[in-house]
Amino acid sequence: MDLKECGYSLANRKQMRKKSIHPCQSTDKDVIKEAHAENVMTNLSNAYASDLLPSKEGEDLTKCFLLRVVNILLHYIEKTFDDKSKILDFHHPHQLLEGLDGFDLELSDHPESLEQLLVDCTDTLKYGVKTGHPRYFNQLSSGLDVIGLAGEWLTATANTNMFTYEIAPVFTVMETVLLKKMCGIIGWRETEADGIFSPGGSISNLYGILVARYKQYPEIKARGMAVLPCIVLFVSEQGHYSIKKAAATLGIGTDNVIEVKCDERARLLSVLWPQLAAPCSGPSTRSMTSQIFVRHTSSGCMWMADSVTWNPHKLMGVPLQCSAVLTREKGLLGACNQMQAEYLFQPDKVYNINFDTGDKTIQCGRHVDVFKLWLMWKAKGTYGFEVQIDRYMELAKYFYKVLKKKDNFKLVFDAEPEFTNVCFWYFPPRLKHIPKSFERDQELQKIAPKIKAQMIVEGTAMLSYQPCGDKVNFFRMVFSNPATRQTDVDYLIDEIQRLGKDL
Amino acid sequence: MDLKECGYSLANRKQMRKKSIHPCQSTDKDVIKEAHAENVMTNLSNAYASDLLPSKEGEDLTKCFLLRVVNILLHYIEKTFDDKSKILDFHHPHQLLEGLDGFDLELSDHPESLEQLLVDCTDTLKYGVKTGHPRYFNQLSSGLDVIGLAGEWLTATANTNMFTYEIAPVFTVMETVLLKKMCGIIGWRETEADGIFSPGGSISNLYGILVARYKQYPEIKARGMAVLPCIVLFVSEQGHYSIKKAAATLGIGTDNVIEVKCDERARLLSVLWPQLAAPCSGPSTRSMTSQIFVRHTSSGCMWMADSVTWNPHKLMGVPLQCSAVLTREKGLLGACNQMQAEYLFQPDKVYNINFDTGDKTIQCGRHVDVFKLWLMWKAKGTYGFEVQIDRYMELAKYFYKVLKKKDNFKLVFDAEPEFTNVCFWYFPPRLKHIPKSFERDQELQKIAPKIKAQMIVEGTAMLSYQPCGDKVNFFRMVFSNPATRQTDVDYLIDEIQRLGKDL
């Protein structure tokens, strides 16, 4: 699109301003049509960031620029959900660094035009990964929820900070409402429980351990680990690696993380806890991590935990980042973390300062992660989330049944799924009839990475793989993408066979 | 706007689909006009989240809904920069909890219509704080950068995760480019330095201490604090409270944070370090926190530090959150934090896995905070940021000069500002001529909170206050909002006098 083609220029922008056209305020349909079209068609090669608001008379240009960005994003969203589009246009890191078709990542002393920035936006999306694509199965956090997206756009526009009610009145109250709801679902008494949103599940897990340590040894806050006996963490052998990260960070040490055997479904039954802890003296506190939601949660043993990590950015499909740590005991997070900085948490404010929750955290500035979750909850209702997760469960069971019938696929654990993930190997014809042996496994180990590499290069699907203990690389299918349908599952199976049959 | 008024309904939406109108792809201006207007005018009272993409044929509705959200946001942005609009429409927490004019924060089992969600979005902004308003001086992170906002909207749409190149190829490479640029500005050799973006300055400061501890005692990672001698942290008495938070979190303990006296400008000169550390034996490592940028930075002593916290979401005006921790020594972050989770950081990938930087962090999932900064840097150039910060410095000097001339204002530190903040007391006529005494100070202590409370209630300006040591509550003006002009500074002074003269 150039000046000639669209028939508009920056001069028109100024003319528009003179005519006092305000698209989003006007109720005159023709005026709206005109203004929107002008915005979308205007060429911005001669406009710069310094011409935008708060620059004087930058209003129309700001609208025009943002609408052009939104047009790029809407186009991307349309492509994301189109199963005929590629998930990614793969390039190696060095290719991106060298610059691809004029997409120059290097930073200069001088500004680029707004038109060039729009090209940069398009290129950024072009060389990225469509994590909302129906055939993106790569991560537990996947999918693109349109309501959550709208929530994130609004959050960015509000651009505030969760530390005080003073500057985030609506969002801090929304956090309170959400935490209460979540504690209720876990099965805790809402008035006695507490929590906080944190920048991800690993940090939430760290909080769980941090408050557990504080609960048993409050002197740690002032005097440090030097005054404590040796602290030991018991963790499922299938526990998330963030527990070890937290142990290293908190000064406990990874050697003091004791892995506990699980059953064949990787379950660590809560009834085992007393026996496990028997060789160690001293008190204990229990943390849990949860990706599940609502009906699934309440049937479990979550309420027995002293703290729970809940990641709405996983199965609930909330855009990343959205994670909460919840504690059964009120006041513990505050007591453990508060430092009462006088420049933020003044006691002589005009409102109830119990809503200045920022001092409960290990952060100072804190991104608003609650609004998108709140808006999605409004949009779906609690039942809507349940329906969504039930769909994943059905897809997992369907996938399991299809794989079971195919003799070139083998399940890592051969029983109907109790959750939304299904792990399996693909055997190319040359390996299919070879009995398990070290040599066979050495070959099998290479199959998943090779298929995955080809999938990425062709951009047809994305699926993760990993080894685990004595099990060589297997595919790890996880259903958490609302765009995925049975046809996509069928496609994936065909695609693995197509890419793998000659390996 | 109702169905009758706008003349559109969901039936039109389906008709539109039949006509195959794709606004953002088409080059036909009339079609674009038509489609945009229809989107903006459509009533969504009978539409629900479940009708949106990925629902079959949800494409037009998705566009329509998102464009209506954007219209709300554009209207809010316009208001934000209008100095005649109120900064906030203040209500108490209990009022928000009880529901204001139908703005119900409670969550239900059942879904709301998309039209209701749009009302909720409008209400969320209505009862919030316009942090980009020219008279919002409340925080160091203030202002609304339009380019940064566009970057955040795109980031949300891409909805990916920084842990691997695999799913965030462009963003992980952008992070590398940014970190290299930032290390270069500090004065470190880019090839020998390292860094990572983190969810805020407090976490970045925690990283600084974490890697310092690891550098001196690498055995800490596995064996924990139990095997170490007592660790002590020296911090400026004016240092940020996050250092104490980090000391508590890391198991060092707040008692082991030793506050060091500063000069009258709150400067802790680096040449003092050897003397300060003399009574303690053992090695030392230096961390620094920086809010300043580029020219200002490079003239300092930043390059002497072993790690630096750099918060682009402060003076550089990048939307929150955007913070980086930078280390002079390459590889330290990785060695300190990595756990090599096999399900994410597979060694047998198709690309150079040095770009899978996620294992350098204490997080697992990590929000993309780099794109908005990258886009702003492209938009402004390095010089653009310098010009912006020079403007703040000029405003600070102007403000200082104006205050100095007024006999009912008194500066906390009476010398020309070396940075963008100016601290001062306002004396109402009844206190103006009373000499300093305990009783006078008891009265003065109440003045700033009262003026602030009234400012909030009237929504005319926002400015922070705090006590500090033996100094009772004073106002803490900080220039970091690009929308602020001299007229706003003049307005603030008049406003303080108006609200304070009878106190």
Coordinates of N, CA and C in Angstrom, one line a residue, chain A residues 8 25 29 33-34 36-37 40 54 59 63 75 78 91-93 96 104-112 117 124 127 129 131 136 138-139 143 152-153 156-159 163 165-167 169-170 173 177 181 199 202 213 221-222 224-225 240-241 245 249-255 319-321 337 342-344 346 348 350 359 361 363-364 367 371 374 378-379 381-383 449 452 465-467 473 485, chain B residues 8 25 29 33-34 36-37 54 59 63 75 78 91-93 96 104-112 117 124 127 129 131 136 138-139 143 152-153 156-159 163 165-167 169-170 173 177 181 199 202 213 221-222 224-225 240-241 245 249-255 319-321 337 342-344 346 348 350 355 359 361 363-364 367 371 374 378-379 381-383 449 452 465-467 473 485:
Chain A
Y8 N -4.4 8.5 0.3 CA -4.4 9.3 1.5 C -2.9 9.7 1.9
Q25 N -16.5 8.4 19.3 CA -17.5 9.1 20.0 C -18.8 9.4 19.2
K29 N -23.1 7.2 11.5 CA -22.5 6.0 11.0 C -21.6 6.4 9.8
K33 N -17.6 5.4 9.4 CA -17.1 4.7 8.2 C -15.9 5.4 7.6
E34 N -16.1 6.7 7.4 CA -15.1 7.5 6.7 C -13.8 7.5 7.5
H36 N -12.7 5.4 10.0 CA -12.1 4.1 10.1 C -11.3 3.8 8.8
A37 N -12.0 4.1 7.7 CA -11.3 3.8 6.4 C -10.1 4.6 6.2
V40 N -7.2 3.2 8.4 CA -6.7 2.0 7.9 C -5.8 2.2 6.7
P54 N 1.7 11.8 23.6 CA 1.1 13.0 24.0 C 1.5 14.2 23.2
E59 N -3.7 13.1 18.2 CA -4.8 12.2 18.5 C -5.2 11.3 17.3
K63 N -4.7 7.2 16.8 CA -5.8 6.3 16.4 C -5.5 5.5 15.1
H75 N -5.6 -9.9 11.3 CA -5.2 -10.8 10.2 C -4.5 -12.0 10.8
E78 N -6.9 -14.4 12.5 CA -7.6 -15.2 11.5 C -6.7 -16.4 11.0
H91 N 13.1 -20.6 10.8 CA 14.4 -20.1 10.5 C 15.3 -20.3 11.7
H92 N 16.6 -20.5 11.4 CA 17.6 -20.6 12.5 C 17.9 -19.3 13.1
P93 N 18.4 -19.3 14.4 CA 18.7 -18.1 15.1 C 19.6 -17.2 14.3
L96 N 17.8 -15.2 11.7 CA 17.1 -14.0 12.3 C 18.1 -12.9 12.7
D104 N 15.3 -6.3 10.2 CA 16.6 -6.0 10.9 C 16.3 -5.9 12.4
L105 N 16.9 -6.8 13.2 CA 16.7 -6.7 14.6 C 17.6 -5.8 15.4
E106 N 18.6 -5.3 14.7 CA 19.6 -4.4 15.4 C 18.9 -3.0 15.7
L107 N 19.4 -2.5 16.8 CA 18.9 -1.2 17.3 C 19.8 0.0 16.9
S108 N 19.2 1.0 16.5 CA 20.0 2.2 16.1 C 19.8 3.4 17.0
D109 N 20.6 4.4 16.7 CA 20.5 5.7 17.5 C 19.3 6.5 17.0
H110 N 18.9 6.2 15.8 CA 17.9 7.1 15.1 C 16.5 6.4 15.0
P111 N 15.5 7.1 15.0 CA 14.1 6.5 14.9 C 13.8 6.0 13.5
E112 N 12.9 5.0 13.5 CA 12.3 4.5 12.3 C 10.9 5.1 12.1
L117 N 7.7 0.5 11.4 CA 7.3 -0.2 12.6 C 6.2 -1.2 12.3
T124 N 7.6 -9.7 12.8 CA 7.7 -10.3 14.1 C 6.7 -11.5 14.2
Y127 N 7.6 -14.5 11.5 CA 8.6 -15.5 11.9 C 8.4 -16.1 13.3
V129 N 5.7 -18.2 16.2 CA 5.0 -19.5 16.2 C 3.5 -19.2 16.6
T131 N 0.8 -20.0 18.5 CA 0.6 -20.9 19.6 C -0.9 -21.2 19.8
Y136 N -1.2 -26.9 17.2 CA -0.1 -26.6 18.1 C -0.4 -27.4 19.4
N138 N 2.3 -28.3 21.5 CA 3.6 -28.3 22.0 C 3.7 -28.1 23.5
Q139 N 2.7 -27.4 24.1 CA 2.9 -26.9 25.5 C 1.5 -27.0 26.2
G143 N -3.1 -22.3 22.8 CA -4.4 -21.7 22.5 C -4.4 -20.2 22.6
E152 N -6.2 -8.7 28.0 CA -4.7 -8.3 28.0 C -4.5 -6.9 27.3
W153 N -5.3 -6.7 26.2 CA -5.2 -5.4 25.5 C -5.6 -4.3 26.5
A156 N -3.0 -3.7 29.2 CA -1.9 -2.9 28.7 C -2.2 -1.5 28.6
T157 N -3.5 -1.2 28.2 CA -3.9 0.2 28.0 C -4.0 0.9 29.4
A158 N -4.5 0.2 30.4 CA -4.6 0.7 31.7 C -3.2 0.9 32.3
N159 N -2.2 0.1 31.9 CA -0.8 0.2 32.3 C -0.6 0.6 33.8
F163 N 0.7 -2.9 43.1 CA 1.1 -2.8 44.5 C 0.2 -2.1 45.5
Y165 N -3.9 -0.3 46.1 CA -5.3 0.1 45.7 C -5.3 1.5 45.1
E166 N -4.4 2.3 45.6 CA -4.4 3.7 45.2 C -4.3 3.8 43.7
I167 N -3.4 3.0 43.0 CA -3.2 3.2 41.6 C -3.9 2.0 40.8
P169 N -7.2 0.5 41.7 CA -8.4 0.1 42.6 C -9.2 -1.0 42.1
V170 N -9.5 -1.0 40.8 CA -10.4 -2.1 40.3 C -9.7 -3.4 40.3
V173 N -9.1 -5.1 43.8 CA -10.4 -5.7 44.3 C -10.7 -6.9 43.5
V177 N -11.5 -10.8 44.8 CA -12.7 -11.6 44.4 C -12.2 -12.9 43.8
K181 N -12.8 -16.8 45.3 CA -13.4 -17.8 44.5 C -12.6 -19.1 44.4
P199 N 4.2 -14.0 39.0 CA 4.5 -14.1 37.6 C 4.9 -15.5 37.1
S202 N 6.4 -21.3 38.6 CA 7.6 -21.6 39.3 C 7.8 -20.6 40.5
R213 N 8.4 -22.6 55.0 CA 9.6 -22.4 55.9 C 9.3 -21.3 56.9
K221 N 13.2 -15.0 58.7 CA 13.1 -13.7 57.9 C 14.2 -12.8 58.3
A222 N 14.4 -12.6 59.6 CA 15.4 -11.7 60.1 C 16.8 -12.3 60.2
G224 N 18.0 -15.5 58.9 CA 18.5 -16.3 57.8 C 18.6 -17.7 58.2
M225 N 19.0 -18.5 57.2 CA 19.1 -20.0 57.3 C 20.1 -20.4 58.3
H240 N 7.6 -31.1 39.5 CA 8.1 -30.1 38.5 C 9.5 -29.6 39.0
Y241 N 10.3 -29.3 37.9 CA 11.7 -29.0 38.2 C 11.9 -27.6 39.0
K245 N 14.6 -25.7 41.6 CA 15.1 -24.3 41.4 C 14.8 -23.5 42.6
T249 N 17.4 -21.4 45.1 CA 17.2 -20.0 45.3 C 17.1 -19.6 46.7
L250 N 16.3 -20.4 47.4 CA 15.9 -20.1 48.8 C 17.1 -20.4 49.8
G251 N 18.1 -21.1 49.3 CA 19.2 -21.4 50.1 C 19.1 -22.7 50.8
I252 N 18.1 -23.5 50.4 CA 17.9 -24.9 51.0 C 18.9 -25.9 50.3
G253 N 19.1 -25.7 49.0 CA 20.0 -26.6 48.3 C 19.3 -27.8 47.7
T254 N 19.7 -28.1 46.5 CA 19.0 -29.2 45.7 C 19.3 -30.6 46.3
D255 N 20.4 -30.7 47.0 CA 20.7 -32.0 47.7 C 19.7 -32.3 48.8
P319 N -4.3 -16.2 28.8 CA -3.0 -15.8 28.2 C -1.9 -15.7 29.3
L320 N -0.7 -16.1 28.9 CA 0.5 -16.1 29.8 C 0.8 -14.7 30.2
Q321 N 1.1 -14.2 31.3 CA 1.3 -15.0 32.6 C 0.0 -14.8 33.4
N337 N 6.6 -11.8 54.0 CA 7.2 -11.0 53.0 C 7.2 -9.5 53.2
E342 N 7.9 2.8 53.2 CA 7.1 4.0 53.5 C 6.7 4.8 52.3
Y343 N 7.4 4.6 51.2 CA 7.1 5.4 50.0 C 5.9 4.9 49.2
L344 N 5.5 3.6 49.6 CA 4.4 3.0 48.9 C 3.2 2.7 49.8
Q346 N 1.9 3.8 52.7 CA 1.7 4.8 53.8 C 0.5 4.3 54.6
D348 N -1.4 6.3 56.5 CA -2.3 7.4 56.6 C -3.1 7.8 55.3
V350 N -6.4 7.5 52.6 CA -7.8 7.9 52.6 C -8.8 6.7 52.6
D359 N 2.6 -5.6 49.5 CA 3.6 -6.0 50.4 C 3.6 -7.5 50.8
T361 N 4.0 -9.7 48.6 CA 4.7 -10.4 47.6 C 6.2 -10.2 47.8
Q363 N 7.8 -9.2 45.2 CA 8.0 -8.2 44.2 C 7.8 -6.8 44.7
C364 N 8.0 -5.8 43.9 CA 7.5 -4.4 44.2 C 6.5 -4.1 43.2
H367 N 2.8 -6.9 37.6 CA 2.0 -6.8 36.5 C 0.5 -7.2 36.8
F371 N -7.0 -9.3 35.4 CA -8.2 -8.8 34.6 C -8.6 -9.8 33.6
W374 N -10.4 -12.6 35.1 CA -11.7 -12.1 35.6 C -12.7 -12.0 34.4
K378 N -16.1 -14.2 33.7 CA -17.4 -13.5 33.4 C -18.0 -14.1 32.1
A379 N -17.1 -14.3 31.1 CA -17.5 -14.6 29.8 C -18.0 -16.1 29.7
G381 N -18.3 -18.3 32.6 CA -18.9 -18.8 33.8 C -18.1 -20.0 34.3
T382 N -18.2 -20.4 35.5 CA -17.5 -21.6 36.0 C -17.7 -22.8 35.1
Y383 N -19.0 -22.9 34.7 CA -19.4 -24.1 33.9 C -18.6 -24.1 32.6
P449 N 12.9 -36.8 17.9 CA 13.5 -35.5 17.5 C 13.5 -35.3 16.0
K452 N 10.0 -34.4 14.9 CA 9.7 -33.1 15.4 C 10.4 -32.0 14.6
Y465 N 8.5 -33.7 22.8 CA 9.0 -35.0 23.2 C 10.0 -34.9 24.3
Q466 N 10.3 -36.0 24.9 CA 11.2 -36.0 26.0 C 11.6 -37.4 26.4
P467 N 12.8 -37.6 27.0 CA 13.0 -38.9 27.6 C 12.5 -38.8 29.1
N473 N 13.3 -41.1 24.3 CA 12.4 -40.0 23.8 C 11.1 -40.5 23.3
R485 N -9.5 -30.1 17.3 CA -10.6 -30.9 17.1 C -10.2 -32.3 16.7
Chain B
Y8 N -28.3 -2.8 13.2 CA -27.6 -4.0 12.9 C -28.0 -5.1 14.0
Q25 N -8.0 -7.7 4.8 CA -7.3 -8.2 3.7 C -7.6 -7.5 2.4
K29 N -11.7 0.1 -0.7 CA -11.9 1.0 0.3 C -13.4 1.0 0.8
K33 N -14.7 0.3 4.6 CA -15.6 1.2 5.3 C -16.8 0.5 5.9
E34 N -17.4 -0.2 5.0 CA -18.7 -0.9 5.4 C -18.5 -1.9 6.5
H36 N -16.0 -2.1 8.7 CA -15.6 -1.5 10.0 C -16.8 -0.9 10.7
A37 N -17.6 -0.2 9.9 CA -18.8 0.4 10.5 C -19.7 -0.6 11.1
P54 N -12.2 -20.1 18.6 CA -12.2 -21.1 17.4 C -13.5 -21.7 17.0
E59 N -15.4 -16.1 12.9 CA -14.4 -15.1 12.5 C -14.9 -13.7 12.5
K63 N -13.8 -10.5 15.1 CA -13.3 -9.2 14.6 C -14.2 -8.1 15.2
H75 N -11.0 5.4 23.0 CA -11.7 6.4 23.7 C -11.0 6.7 25.0
E78 N -7.7 8.6 24.4 CA -8.0 10.0 24.2 C -8.2 10.8 25.5
H91 N -13.5 5.7 44.4 CA -14.5 5.0 45.2 C -13.7 4.2 46.2
H92 N -14.3 3.9 47.3 CA -13.7 3.1 48.3 C -13.8 1.6 47.9
P93 N -12.9 0.7 48.4 CA -12.9 -0.7 48.1 C -14.3 -1.3 48.4
L96 N -16.7 -0.7 45.5 CA -16.4 -1.6 44.4 C -16.9 -3.0 44.6
D104 N -20.7 -5.4 38.5 CA -20.7 -6.4 39.5 C -19.4 -7.3 39.3
L105 N -18.6 -7.2 40.4 CA -17.3 -7.9 40.3 C -17.4 -9.4 40.6
E106 N -18.5 -9.9 41.2 CA -18.7 -11.3 41.5 C -18.7 -12.2 40.3
L107 N -18.2 -13.4 40.5 CA -18.1 -14.4 39.4 C -19.2 -15.4 39.5
S108 N -19.8 -15.8 38.4 CA -21.0 -16.7 38.4 C -20.6 -18.0 37.7
D109 N -21.5 -18.9 37.8 CA -21.4 -20.2 37.1 C -21.7 -20.1 35.7
H110 N -22.5 -19.0 35.3 CA -23.0 -18.9 34.0 C -22.4 -17.8 33.2
P111 N -22.4 -17.9 31.9 CA -21.7 -16.8 31.1 C -22.5 -15.5 30.9
E112 N -21.8 -14.4 30.7 CA -22.4 -13.1 30.4 C -22.3 -13.0 28.9
L117 N -19.9 -7.9 28.5 CA -18.4 -7.8 28.8 C -17.9 -6.5 28.3
T124 N -14.5 -1.1 34.0 CA -13.1 -1.3 34.6 C -12.2 -0.1 34.4
Y127 N -13.5 3.2 36.5 CA -13.2 3.3 38.0 C -11.7 3.1 38.3
V129 N -7.4 4.2 37.3 CA -6.6 5.4 37.4 C -5.9 5.6 36.1
T131 N -3.0 6.3 34.4 CA -1.6 6.5 34.8 C -0.8 7.3 33.7
Y136 N -0.6 12.9 36.3 CA -0.3 11.7 37.1 C 1.2 11.7 37.4
N138 N 2.4 10.2 40.3 CA 2.4 9.4 41.5 C 3.5 8.4 41.6
Q139 N 4.0 7.9 40.5 CA 5.0 6.8 40.5 C 6.1 7.1 39.4
G143 N 2.9 7.3 32.7 CA 2.9 7.6 31.2 C 2.3 6.4 30.5
E152 N 2.7 -4.3 23.3 CA 2.1 -5.1 24.3 C 0.9 -5.8 23.7
W153 N 0.1 -5.1 22.9 CA -1.0 -5.7 22.2 C -0.6 -6.9 21.3
A156 N 0.5 -9.9 23.4 CA -0.6 -10.6 23.9 C -1.2 -11.5 22.8
T157 N -1.2 -11.0 21.6 CA -1.7 -11.8 20.5 C -0.8 -12.9 20.1
A158 N 0.5 -12.7 20.2 CA 1.4 -13.8 19.9 C 1.4 -14.9 21.1
N159 N 1.0 -14.4 22.3 CA 0.8 -15.3 23.4 C 1.8 -16.5 23.5
F163 N 10.6 -19.4 27.3 CA 11.6 -20.4 27.8 C 12.5 -21.0 26.7
Y165 N 13.7 -21.0 22.3 CA 13.7 -20.5 20.9 C 12.6 -21.2 20.1
E166 N 12.4 -22.5 20.4 CA 11.4 -23.3 19.7 C 10.0 -22.6 19.6
I167 N 9.6 -22.0 20.7 CA 8.2 -21.4 20.6 C 8.2 -19.9 20.6
P169 N 10.9 -17.9 18.7 CA 12.1 -17.6 18.0 C 12.5 -16.2 17.9
V170 N 11.5 -15.3 17.5 CA 11.9 -13.9 17.3 C 12.1 -13.2 18.6
V173 N 15.5 -14.1 20.3 CA 16.7 -13.4 19.6 C 16.6 -11.9 19.9
V177 N 19.6 -9.5 21.4 CA 20.0 -8.2 20.8 C 19.9 -7.1 21.9
K181 N 23.0 -4.8 23.6 CA 22.9 -3.4 23.5 C 23.1 -2.7 24.9
P199 N 10.5 -10.5 35.8 CA 9.2 -9.8 36.0 C 9.3 -8.6 37.0
S202 N 12.4 -5.8 41.6 CA 12.8 -6.5 42.8 C 13.3 -7.9 42.5
R213 N 26.1 -14.5 45.3 CA 26.3 -15.6 46.3 C 26.8 -16.8 45.6
K221 N 24.3 -24.0 45.6 CA 23.2 -24.5 44.8 C 22.8 -25.9 45.2
A222 N 23.7 -26.8 45.5 CA 23.4 -28.1 45.9 C 23.2 -28.3 47.4
G224 N 23.1 -25.8 49.9 CA 22.3 -24.8 50.7 C 23.2 -24.0 51.6
M225 N 22.5 -23.0 52.3 CA 23.2 -22.1 53.1 C 23.9 -22.7 54.3
H240 N 16.8 0.4 47.9 CA 15.4 0.0 47.7 C 15.1 -1.2 48.6
Y241 N 13.8 -1.2 49.1 CA 13.5 -2.2 50.1 C 13.5 -3.6 49.6
K245 N 13.9 -7.6 51.1 CA 13.0 -8.7 50.7 C 13.8 -9.9 50.1
T249 N 14.1 -13.7 51.4 CA 13.7 -14.8 50.5 C 14.9 -15.8 50.3
L250 N 16.1 -15.3 50.1 CA 17.2 -16.1 49.8 C 17.8 -16.9 51.0
G251 N 17.2 -16.6 52.2 CA 17.7 -17.3 53.4 C 18.9 -16.6 54.0
I252 N 19.2 -15.3 53.6 CA 20.3 -14.6 54.2 C 19.8 -13.9 55.5
G253 N 18.6 -13.4 55.5 CA 18.0 -12.8 56.7 C 18.2 -11.3 56.7
T254 N 17.2 -10.5 57.1 CA 17.3 -9.1 57.0 C 18.3 -8.5 58.0
D255 N 18.5 -9.2 59.1 CA 19.5 -8.7 60.1 C 20.9 -8.7 59.5
P319 N 5.8 0.1 29.0 CA 4.7 -0.4 29.8 C 5.2 -1.5 30.8
L320 N 4.6 -1.5 32.0 CA 5.0 -2.5 33.0 C 4.6 -3.9 32.5
Q321 N 5.3 -5.0 32.7 CA 6.6 -5.1 33.3 C 7.7 -5.2 32.3
N337 N 21.4 -21.1 38.0 CA 20.0 -21.5 38.0 C 19.6 -22.7 37.2
E342 N 14.2 -32.0 31.2 CA 14.3 -32.8 29.9 C 13.1 -32.5 29.0
Y343 N 12.0 -32.1 29.6 CA 10.8 -31.9 28.8 C 10.7 -30.5 28.1
L344 N 11.7 -29.7 28.4 CA 11.8 -28.4 27.7 C 13.1 -28.1 27.0
Q346 N 15.5 -30.0 25.6 CA 16.1 -31.2 24.9 C 17.4 -30.8 24.2
D348 N 18.7 -32.5 21.8 CA 18.8 -33.0 20.4 C 17.8 -32.3 19.5
V350 N 16.8 -29.2 16.5 CA 17.2 -28.9 15.2 C 18.0 -27.6 15.0
F355 N 20.2 -20.7 22.3 CA 19.1 -19.7 22.3 C 18.0 -20.1 23.1
D359 N 16.4 -21.6 30.9 CA 17.0 -22.3 32.0 C 18.0 -21.4 32.8
T361 N 16.9 -18.8 34.2 CA 16.1 -18.0 35.1 C 15.6 -18.9 36.3
Q363 N 12.5 -18.9 36.8 CA 11.1 -19.1 36.4 C 11.1 -20.4 35.4
C364 N 9.9 -20.7 35.0 CA 9.8 -21.7 33.9 C 9.2 -21.0 32.8
H367 N 6.9 -14.5 30.7 CA 6.2 -13.5 29.8 C 7.2 -12.8 28.9
F371 N 9.5 -7.4 23.6 CA 9.1 -6.9 22.3 C 8.7 -5.4 22.4
W374 N 11.8 -3.4 22.5 CA 12.5 -3.5 21.2 C 11.8 -2.5 20.2
K378 N 13.3 0.9 18.4 CA 13.2 1.1 16.9 C 12.5 2.4 16.7
A379 N 11.5 2.7 17.4 CA 10.7 3.9 17.2 C 11.3 5.2 17.5
G381 N 14.8 5.4 18.7 CA 16.3 5.4 18.6 C 16.9 5.7 19.9
T382 N 18.1 5.4 20.1 CA 18.8 5.6 21.4 C 18.6 7.1 21.8
Y383 N 18.8 8.0 20.8 CA 18.7 9.4 21.0 C 17.3 9.8 21.5
P449 N -0.8 14.0 53.5 CA -1.8 13.0 53.3 C -3.2 13.6 53.1
K452 N -3.3 15.0 49.5 CA -3.3 13.9 48.6 C -4.7 13.3 48.6
Y465 N 3.6 10.9 48.5 CA 4.3 11.5 49.7 C 4.8 10.4 50.5
Q466 N 5.7 10.7 51.5 CA 6.3 9.7 52.4 C 7.0 10.4 53.5
P467 N 7.2 9.8 54.6 CA 8.2 10.3 55.6 C 9.6 9.7 55.2
N473 N 6.2 13.6 56.7 CA 5.6 13.4 55.3 C 5.9 14.6 54.4
R485 N 3.7 18.6 31.0 CA 4.3 19.9 30.5 C 4.4 20.9 31.6

